[in-house]
Amino acid sequence: MPFQPKFYSLTKGFSTLVLITMTGICPAQNPVADSVTRILSSHLADSAKVQSLFELGRKSWFGRNLENASYVLRESIALAEKTKYFTHQADAYNLLANIYLKQEEFDSTFLSLQKAMDQNNKAFLPFIHETYSRLYYQLGDYPSAFHYAQLSAAGYEKSADPNIQLLCIYPYLLAGDVLIKLRQDEKAFEYYQAAYKKALTASENWYIKNPIQKMADHFLSKNKFEKAKHLYDTIILIDRDAPSHEPILYSYEGLGRVAMKQNEFKNAIRLFRQALTYARYQHLSIDEENLYTQLGAALLADKQIDSARYYLNQAISGSTRNKSYNNLSRSYFYLSSLQEQQKDFQNAMLSYQLHKSYEDSILSIEKIRAVNHLEVLYQTRHKEEEIVSLQKAHLEKDFEIRRRNIYISIAFGLVLALAAIVLLLRHNFQNKQRLQSERVKQMEQQQQVVSLQSMINGQETERARIAKDLHDGLGGLFSTVKMYFSSLKHDAPELNHNELFQKSFELVDTASLEVRRIAHNMMPEVLMKLGLVDAVKDLCDNISAGKLLKVSLEAHGMSKRLNDSTEIMLFRIVQELLNNVIKHAHATEAIIQFIKENSRLSVIVEDNGQGFNTKEADLLKHAGIATIQSRVNYLNGKMTIDSQKNVGTTVMMDFLIHEE
Amino acid sequence: MISILVVDDHPLVHDGIKTMLKDEPSLRITGACKTAAETLSFLMDNEPDIILLDISLPDLDGLELCMKIRAKCHHPKIIGLTSTNEAGIITSLLQRGGNGYLLKNMERSELLEAIETVSKGKVYLSRAANEKILEQFQVPKSLATDDPLLTRREKEILHLLADGLKGPQIAEKLFLSPLTVETHRKNLFRKFNINSLQMLLRIARERNILP
């Protein structure tokens, strides 16, 4: 590990301070930490900072610097969470998962992938599926790995972007690797070929190297050396234009293995050395140890014992550090055979035992891995179940709430409906009561009207009767007495000088005039005999004769007489109004107007007097309007008073006259 | 020799008149009726020169009886006899064929004068009745013309109608209810006996009510 593993455990808040201190101590050793600090303290927008950190993390990943990449990416993720800038978040989590996978931290890998999934970035799903596939491959769950590889490949293929479509090469290769593990070599080769065909569509040679290498490996395993060699050579040839790491390394290694199988040990040594140089140059530590072992084996085969021992020991120490048990087992196997050749049987025995034990440990590791995987699977499933049960509980709670809500709304609705019914009933009851009371009131009013009518009628009838009695009875008597007196005066002329007789004669005359006046006021004979218009005309003439007020009469459509009580009532109304004009208006002119058209009768009494405020109820009472109003009501008429100060008053009455 | 019929439902009046005329040999009361029916049947067989007719009879109005008598015979002179002194009654009696009018509280001389006057074919009115009749002509009214008299409101509305305003606008302007304005408008139409606004305005201009 060439870079500071310390970064790994640094917390964010603390990191800046430590980083600065460390920068002071060893500035050349942590350029990435410097970059992070620079980015974080820069004046860039938060989104730009996240972007920069992410790019830095990716660069570190491509530079095979896992610790730095992990650190920078975690910084990037944290800042993105804080600033809600999630554009690269799925990508960052996925990269982090790949890093954890390389570091064989499977739990963290799972967690990171889960987080990547949580970003809900559909376009990024194939990337995540690819990582899942790698994870399951590493965990030895080949069916799952195969499933995710296929998902990922299908996802990439669906993309509209041809560059992303090309990425399906990698899940194809992964699927092939899985099939190799499942010992389905031919089927695996088909997947490699599919990857190869896809890679051919790319404009660059970059993509083609991996599929070719896989195909070469396949040919090598089938001992088709020429084909394998040709393909490895092709990769190396291509790589001159577009350098990459693994394919070229594996090609040298592959060529070396071909040479070994063809017993061309010197050639193999040369090729392995070349691969090793490449691995060292690219800091590919795991492959480095593997190459040490292979080189050791080749040297051993070439009888260069010391060199072989040196490389095998290098391989053993490196692999021990890396816990690469597979390589350790193989290295001890070669060392054992070397020691055997040296007749050092005791050490050979020991090495062999170590080889075996490591082989066992590989098995046990595999077992542990399997168990771990099962554990992880169990945990995952447990978590999934938990999630499901939580979701179920949530749903149930939701349902419960909804059900409660429904109950509440039903209850509320019922209460409302009940309230509405109660209100309606009450309203109805009140209405009924009001209606009843109104009906009673109406009846009372009707009764009042009827009684008023009969009272007025009775009054008028009585008046008419008394007036007639006064006229015909008392009036007749007085007239007759006067006639006798008159005859007596004729018979005895000397009575003309009798003062007592003269006084009696005058008094009888005055009494008869008085009776006539009273009778007339009670019920004008002209009203009874000739009707309303003539009676009113007489009235007008009588008033006008006084010289103070000239009253004119306008009558249109009144040739036909109305019924007696209506005429009496109208006469009384006009009489009353004229009394008001005389008493209060101080008018000099007045017009009384009867206009009848069909059943409509309009009666207007207008004066040019001082007028009054129609809103003053007192004045209305004072002016005796109330009496008039009641008479108008008796005839079912409508009266409007329109009065202007110093201009005059117009009293307007409208009646509907029902003629027999 | 003048024959007189007295029509009055009151027996005392008969006696009074008989008493007043007892010293006049040229005047003779030939009949006394208490009802209109009695009078009409009496007139089937008799033709008095003078009828003293009470206007208030129990079965028929005296004015109508006067009209019925006139329809039957033209000869008798009818003198209305009443205790009321109302111009309307007086004129309508004369219109129905009456020849004179006397108040019941007359003096003997008045009665004799009345009989003498109507006998000569002239109209006689008692002094009091005369005054009443004359009152009618003291009313300034538009007697000189046939134009109907317009109320103040009617004049205002007529002017506004001439200005082209509609009912509701006039109501708003005069602070009246539209119904009131409508009534005034209808009354105007009825007064001039026309049924369109155009005619109303034309007539009003012709008669100088409107400029």
PDB file of C-alpha atoms in Angstrom, chain A residues 85-277:
ATOM      1  CA  TYR A  85     -26.719  18.151  -5.122  1.00  0.00           C
ATOM      2  CA  PHE A  86     -27.439  14.581  -6.165  1.00  0.00           C
ATOM      3  CA  THR A  87     -26.448  14.497  -9.835  1.00  0.00           C
ATOM      4  CA  HIS A  88     -23.401  12.225  -9.299  1.00  0.00           C
ATOM      5  CA  GLN A  89     -24.539  10.584  -6.107  1.00  0.00           C
ATOM      6  CA  ALA A  90     -25.482   7.180  -7.606  1.00  0.00           C
ATOM      7  CA  ASP A  91     -22.252   7.180  -9.587  1.00  0.00           C
ATOM      8  CA  ALA A  92     -20.229   8.053  -6.493  1.00  0.00           C
ATOM      9  CA  TYR A  93     -21.871   5.339  -4.374  1.00  0.00           C
ATOM     10  CA  ASN A  94     -21.339   2.815  -7.151  1.00  0.00           C
ATOM     11  CA  LEU A  95     -17.689   3.746  -7.477  1.00  0.00           C
ATOM     12  CA  LEU A  96     -17.320   3.492  -3.719  1.00  0.00           C
ATOM     13  CA  ALA A  97     -18.967   0.051  -3.847  1.00  0.00           C
ATOM     14  CA  ASN A  98     -16.407  -1.030  -6.455  1.00  0.00           C
ATOM     15  CA  ILE A  99     -13.633   0.223  -4.215  1.00  0.00           C
ATOM     16  CA  TYR A 100     -15.009  -1.679  -1.217  1.00  0.00           C
ATOM     17  CA  LEU A 101     -15.347  -4.721  -3.412  1.00  0.00           C
ATOM     18  CA  LYS A 102     -11.683  -4.499  -4.376  1.00  0.00           C
ATOM     19  CA  GLN A 103     -10.902  -4.161  -0.687  1.00  0.00           C
ATOM     20  CA  GLU A 104     -13.130  -7.188  -0.059  1.00  0.00           C
ATOM     21  CA  GLU A 105     -15.307  -5.223   2.335  1.00  0.00           C
ATOM     22  CA  PHE A 106     -18.482  -6.866   1.253  1.00  0.00           C
ATOM     23  CA  ASP A 107     -20.828  -5.389   3.842  1.00  0.00           C
ATOM     24  CA  SER A 108     -19.754  -1.872   2.888  1.00  0.00           C
ATOM     25  CA  THR A 109     -20.127  -2.878  -0.763  1.00  0.00           C
ATOM     26  CA  PHE A 110     -23.689  -3.977  -0.159  1.00  0.00           C
ATOM     27  CA  LEU A 111     -24.429  -0.797   1.781  1.00  0.00           C
ATOM     28  CA  SER A 112     -22.966   1.463  -0.899  1.00  0.00           C
ATOM     29  CA  LEU A 113     -24.887  -0.339  -3.621  1.00  0.00           C
ATOM     30  CA  GLN A 114     -28.079  -0.008  -1.593  1.00  0.00           C
ATOM     31  CA  LYS A 115     -27.408   3.743  -1.289  1.00  0.00           C
ATOM     32  CA  ALA A 116     -26.724   3.909  -5.024  1.00  0.00           C
ATOM     33  CA  MET A 117     -30.064   2.167  -5.632  1.00  0.00           C
ATOM     34  CA  ASP A 118     -31.790   4.592  -3.242  1.00  0.00           C
ATOM     35  CA  GLN A 119     -30.878   7.478  -5.548  1.00  0.00           C
ATOM     36  CA  ASN A 120     -33.559   6.150  -7.890  1.00  0.00           C
ATOM     37  CA  ASN A 121     -31.484   6.952 -10.941  1.00  0.00           C
ATOM     38  CA  LYS A 122     -32.941   4.589 -13.547  1.00  0.00           C
ATOM     39  CA  ALA A 123     -30.369   5.419 -16.193  1.00  0.00           C
ATOM     40  CA  PHE A 124     -27.623   4.402 -13.794  1.00  0.00           C
ATOM     41  CA  LEU A 125     -29.137   1.002 -12.890  1.00  0.00           C
ATOM     42  CA  PRO A 126     -26.995  -1.050 -15.328  1.00  0.00           C
ATOM     43  CA  PHE A 127     -23.829   0.249 -13.618  1.00  0.00           C
ATOM     44  CA  ILE A 128     -25.133  -0.777 -10.218  1.00  0.00           C
ATOM     45  CA  HIS A 129     -26.255  -4.169 -11.518  1.00  0.00           C
ATOM     46  CA  GLU A 130     -22.788  -4.710 -12.932  1.00  0.00           C
ATOM     47  CA  THR A 131     -21.274  -4.031  -9.535  1.00  0.00           C
ATOM     48  CA  TYR A 132     -23.808  -6.364  -7.899  1.00  0.00           C
ATOM     49  CA  SER A 133     -22.756  -9.010 -10.386  1.00  0.00           C
ATOM     50  CA  ARG A 134     -19.083  -8.522  -9.475  1.00  0.00           C
ATOM     51  CA  LEU A 135     -19.956  -8.661  -5.791  1.00  0.00           C
ATOM     52  CA  TYR A 136     -21.873 -11.926  -6.110  1.00  0.00           C
ATOM     53  CA  TYR A 137     -19.078 -13.303  -8.305  1.00  0.00           C
ATOM     54  CA  GLN A 138     -16.623 -12.501  -5.566  1.00  0.00           C
ATOM     55  CA  LEU A 139     -18.925 -14.035  -2.966  1.00  0.00           C
ATOM     56  CA  GLY A 140     -19.215 -17.185  -5.069  1.00  0.00           C
ATOM     57  CA  ASP A 141     -22.971 -16.782  -5.607  1.00  0.00           C
ATOM     58  CA  TYR A 142     -22.659 -17.491  -9.315  1.00  0.00           C
ATOM     59  CA  PRO A 143     -26.343 -17.727 -10.210  1.00  0.00           C
ATOM     60  CA  SER A 144     -26.925 -14.275  -8.696  1.00  0.00           C
ATOM     61  CA  ALA A 145     -23.802 -12.938 -10.370  1.00  0.00           C
ATOM     62  CA  PHE A 146     -24.996 -14.325 -13.711  1.00  0.00           C
ATOM     63  CA  HIS A 147     -28.479 -12.880 -13.177  1.00  0.00           C
ATOM     64  CA  TYR A 148     -27.147  -9.374 -12.416  1.00  0.00           C
ATOM     65  CA  ALA A 149     -24.645  -9.576 -15.309  1.00  0.00           C
ATOM     66  CA  GLN A 150     -27.511 -10.257 -17.676  1.00  0.00           C
ATOM     67  CA  LEU A 151     -29.616  -7.474 -16.149  1.00  0.00           C
ATOM     68  CA  SER A 152     -26.733  -5.058 -16.485  1.00  0.00           C
ATOM     69  CA  ALA A 153     -25.952  -6.071 -20.073  1.00  0.00           C
ATOM     70  CA  ALA A 154     -29.621  -5.695 -21.061  1.00  0.00           C
ATOM     71  CA  GLY A 155     -29.713  -2.296 -19.342  1.00  0.00           C
ATOM     72  CA  TYR A 156     -26.648  -1.040 -21.207  1.00  0.00           C
ATOM     73  CA  GLU A 157     -27.944  -2.363 -24.512  1.00  0.00           C
ATOM     74  CA  LYS A 158     -31.211  -0.453 -24.076  1.00  0.00           C
ATOM     75  CA  SER A 159     -29.429   2.861 -23.691  1.00  0.00           C
ATOM     76  CA  ALA A 160     -29.803   5.438 -26.437  1.00  0.00           C
ATOM     77  CA  ASP A 161     -26.174   6.495 -25.954  1.00  0.00           C
ATOM     78  CA  PRO A 162     -23.853   4.246 -28.080  1.00  0.00           C
ATOM     79  CA  ASN A 163     -20.971   4.843 -25.651  1.00  0.00           C
ATOM     80  CA  ILE A 164     -23.034   3.406 -22.825  1.00  0.00           C
ATOM     81  CA  GLN A 165     -24.254   0.584 -25.088  1.00  0.00           C
ATOM     82  CA  LEU A 166     -20.621  -0.448 -25.500  1.00  0.00           C
ATOM     83  CA  LEU A 167     -20.341  -0.935 -21.752  1.00  0.00           C
ATOM     84  CA  CYS A 168     -22.409  -4.126 -22.080  1.00  0.00           C
ATOM     85  CA  ILE A 169     -19.079  -5.744 -23.023  1.00  0.00           C
ATOM     86  CA  TYR A 170     -18.134  -5.901 -19.337  1.00  0.00           C
ATOM     87  CA  PRO A 171     -21.229  -7.701 -18.021  1.00  0.00           C
ATOM     88  CA  TYR A 172     -20.905 -10.095 -20.980  1.00  0.00           C
ATOM     89  CA  LEU A 173     -17.348 -10.829 -19.935  1.00  0.00           C
ATOM     90  CA  LEU A 174     -18.534 -11.168 -16.338  1.00  0.00           C
ATOM     91  CA  ALA A 175     -21.197 -13.630 -17.415  1.00  0.00           C
ATOM     92  CA  GLY A 176     -18.500 -15.548 -19.239  1.00  0.00           C
ATOM     93  CA  ASP A 177     -16.310 -15.607 -16.113  1.00  0.00           C
ATOM     94  CA  VAL A 178     -19.260 -16.891 -14.090  1.00  0.00           C
ATOM     95  CA  LEU A 179     -19.835 -19.655 -16.627  1.00  0.00           C
ATOM     96  CA  ILE A 180     -16.149 -20.580 -16.455  1.00  0.00           C
ATOM     97  CA  LYS A 181     -16.546 -20.980 -12.709  1.00  0.00           C
ATOM     98  CA  LEU A 182     -19.601 -23.139 -13.352  1.00  0.00           C
ATOM     99  CA  ARG A 183     -17.421 -25.151 -15.777  1.00  0.00           C
ATOM    100  CA  GLN A 184     -19.502 -24.239 -18.776  1.00  0.00           C
ATOM    101  CA  ASP A 185     -16.516 -23.226 -20.871  1.00  0.00           C
ATOM    102  CA  GLU A 186     -18.185 -23.369 -24.264  1.00  0.00           C
ATOM    103  CA  LYS A 187     -21.086 -21.296 -23.112  1.00  0.00           C
ATOM    104  CA  ALA A 188     -18.649 -18.864 -21.535  1.00  0.00           C
ATOM    105  CA  PHE A 189     -16.822 -18.565 -24.833  1.00  0.00           C
ATOM    106  CA  GLU A 190     -20.109 -17.549 -26.496  1.00  0.00           C
ATOM    107  CA  TYR A 191     -20.429 -14.651 -24.037  1.00  0.00           C
ATOM    108  CA  TYR A 192     -16.814 -13.646 -24.656  1.00  0.00           C
ATOM    109  CA  GLN A 193     -17.539 -13.703 -28.370  1.00  0.00           C
ATOM    110  CA  ALA A 194     -20.642 -11.572 -27.842  1.00  0.00           C
ATOM    111  CA  ALA A 195     -18.494  -9.090 -25.965  1.00  0.00           C
ATOM    112  CA  TYR A 196     -15.936  -9.231 -28.726  1.00  0.00           C
ATOM    113  CA  LYS A 197     -18.552  -8.579 -31.424  1.00  0.00           C
ATOM    114  CA  LYS A 198     -19.888  -5.637 -29.461  1.00  0.00           C
ATOM    115  CA  ALA A 199     -16.370  -4.291 -28.997  1.00  0.00           C
ATOM    116  CA  LEU A 200     -15.815  -4.429 -32.737  1.00  0.00           C
ATOM    117  CA  THR A 201     -18.551  -1.804 -33.200  1.00  0.00           C
ATOM    118  CA  ALA A 202     -16.555   0.687 -31.148  1.00  0.00           C
ATOM    119  CA  SER A 203     -14.487   3.244 -33.014  1.00  0.00           C
ATOM    120  CA  GLU A 204     -11.580   2.671 -30.656  1.00  0.00           C
ATOM    121  CA  ASN A 205      -9.534  -0.475 -30.047  1.00  0.00           C
ATOM    122  CA  TRP A 206      -9.744   0.061 -26.313  1.00  0.00           C
ATOM    123  CA  TYR A 207     -12.789  -2.142 -25.745  1.00  0.00           C
ATOM    124  CA  ILE A 208     -11.628  -5.077 -27.817  1.00  0.00           C
ATOM    125  CA  LYS A 209      -8.661  -5.998 -25.634  1.00  0.00           C
ATOM    126  CA  ASN A 210     -10.582  -7.488 -22.716  1.00  0.00           C
ATOM    127  CA  PRO A 211     -12.761  -9.817 -24.824  1.00  0.00           C
ATOM    128  CA  ILE A 212      -9.740 -10.971 -26.826  1.00  0.00           C
ATOM    129  CA  GLN A 213      -7.808 -11.632 -23.650  1.00  0.00           C
ATOM    130  CA  LYS A 214     -10.679 -13.702 -22.273  1.00  0.00           C
ATOM    131  CA  MET A 215     -10.886 -15.630 -25.537  1.00  0.00           C
ATOM    132  CA  ALA A 216      -7.138 -16.176 -25.484  1.00  0.00           C
ATOM    133  CA  ASP A 217      -7.358 -17.446 -21.908  1.00  0.00           C
ATOM    134  CA  HIS A 218     -10.051 -19.821 -23.091  1.00  0.00           C
ATOM    135  CA  PHE A 219      -7.869 -21.106 -25.929  1.00  0.00           C
ATOM    136  CA  LEU A 220      -4.970 -21.457 -23.506  1.00  0.00           C
ATOM    137  CA  SER A 221      -7.047 -23.532 -21.135  1.00  0.00           C
ATOM    138  CA  LYS A 222      -8.020 -25.720 -24.085  1.00  0.00           C
ATOM    139  CA  ASN A 223      -4.335 -26.004 -25.043  1.00  0.00           C
ATOM    140  CA  LYS A 224      -4.949 -24.227 -28.353  1.00  0.00           C
ATOM    141  CA  PHE A 225      -1.648 -22.464 -28.014  1.00  0.00           C
ATOM    142  CA  GLU A 226      -1.339 -20.950 -31.468  1.00  0.00           C
ATOM    143  CA  LYS A 227      -4.736 -19.365 -31.287  1.00  0.00           C
ATOM    144  CA  ALA A 228      -4.034 -18.123 -27.777  1.00  0.00           C
ATOM    145  CA  LYS A 229      -0.624 -16.745 -28.744  1.00  0.00           C
ATOM    146  CA  HIS A 230      -2.074 -15.005 -31.765  1.00  0.00           C
ATOM    147  CA  LEU A 231      -4.723 -13.309 -29.669  1.00  0.00           C
ATOM    148  CA  TYR A 232      -2.304 -12.280 -26.923  1.00  0.00           C
ATOM    149  CA  ASP A 233       0.007 -10.843 -29.579  1.00  0.00           C
ATOM    150  CA  THR A 234      -2.918  -8.963 -31.054  1.00  0.00           C
ATOM    151  CA  ILE A 235      -3.648  -7.405 -27.663  1.00  0.00           C
ATOM    152  CA  ILE A 236      -0.059  -6.319 -27.220  1.00  0.00           C
ATOM    153  CA  LEU A 237      -0.065  -4.910 -30.730  1.00  0.00           C
ATOM    154  CA  ILE A 238      -3.264  -2.997 -30.126  1.00  0.00           C
ATOM    155  CA  ASP A 239      -2.031  -1.764 -26.811  1.00  0.00           C
ATOM    156  CA  ARG A 240       0.756   0.224 -28.378  1.00  0.00           C
ATOM    157  CA  ASP A 241      -1.860   2.644 -29.709  1.00  0.00           C
ATOM    158  CA  ALA A 242      -4.131   2.553 -26.684  1.00  0.00           C
ATOM    159  CA  PRO A 243      -2.333   1.543 -23.516  1.00  0.00           C
ATOM    160  CA  SER A 244      -4.340  -0.211 -20.792  1.00  0.00           C
ATOM    161  CA  HIS A 245      -3.427  -2.215 -17.772  1.00  0.00           C
ATOM    162  CA  GLU A 246      -4.916  -5.637 -17.305  1.00  0.00           C
ATOM    163  CA  PRO A 247      -5.204  -6.923 -20.868  1.00  0.00           C
ATOM    164  CA  ILE A 248      -1.564  -6.295 -21.653  1.00  0.00           C
ATOM    165  CA  LEU A 249      -0.430  -7.668 -18.332  1.00  0.00           C
ATOM    166  CA  TYR A 250      -2.592 -10.727 -18.768  1.00  0.00           C
ATOM    167  CA  SER A 251      -1.444 -11.090 -22.335  1.00  0.00           C
ATOM    168  CA  TYR A 252       2.210 -11.232 -21.288  1.00  0.00           C
ATOM    169  CA  GLU A 253       1.223 -13.563 -18.509  1.00  0.00           C
ATOM    170  CA  GLY A 254      -0.860 -15.638 -20.902  1.00  0.00           C
ATOM    171  CA  LEU A 255       1.980 -15.804 -23.424  1.00  0.00           C
ATOM    172  CA  GLY A 256       4.249 -16.798 -20.572  1.00  0.00           C
ATOM    173  CA  ARG A 257       1.894 -19.594 -19.604  1.00  0.00           C
ATOM    174  CA  VAL A 258       1.733 -20.719 -23.225  1.00  0.00           C
ATOM    175  CA  ALA A 259       5.511 -20.794 -23.277  1.00  0.00           C
ATOM    176  CA  MET A 260       5.522 -22.746 -20.033  1.00  0.00           C
ATOM    177  CA  LYS A 261       3.070 -25.288 -21.434  1.00  0.00           C
ATOM    178  CA  GLN A 262       5.269 -25.566 -24.536  1.00  0.00           C
ATOM    179  CA  ASN A 263       8.255 -25.968 -22.232  1.00  0.00           C
ATOM    180  CA  GLU A 264       9.887 -22.822 -23.587  1.00  0.00           C
ATOM    181  CA  PHE A 265      10.984 -21.822 -20.120  1.00  0.00           C
ATOM    182  CA  LYS A 266      13.430 -19.085 -21.142  1.00  0.00           C
ATOM    183  CA  ASN A 267      10.754 -17.462 -23.214  1.00  0.00           C
ATOM    184  CA  ALA A 268       8.301 -17.831 -20.361  1.00  0.00           C
ATOM    185  CA  ILE A 269      10.764 -16.210 -17.950  1.00  0.00           C
ATOM    186  CA  ARG A 270      11.177 -13.289 -20.336  1.00  0.00           C
ATOM    187  CA  LEU A 271       7.450 -12.836 -20.754  1.00  0.00           C
ATOM    188  CA  PHE A 272       6.729 -13.070 -17.035  1.00  0.00           C
ATOM    189  CA  ARG A 273       9.448 -10.510 -16.357  1.00  0.00           C
ATOM    190  CA  GLN A 274       7.869  -8.220 -18.903  1.00  0.00           C
ATOM    191  CA  ALA A 275       4.453  -8.681 -17.245  1.00  0.00           C
ATOM    192  CA  LEU A 276       6.058  -8.045 -13.866  1.00  0.00           C
ATOM    193  CA  THR A 277       7.666  -4.839 -15.050  1.00  0.00           C
TER     194      THR A 277
END
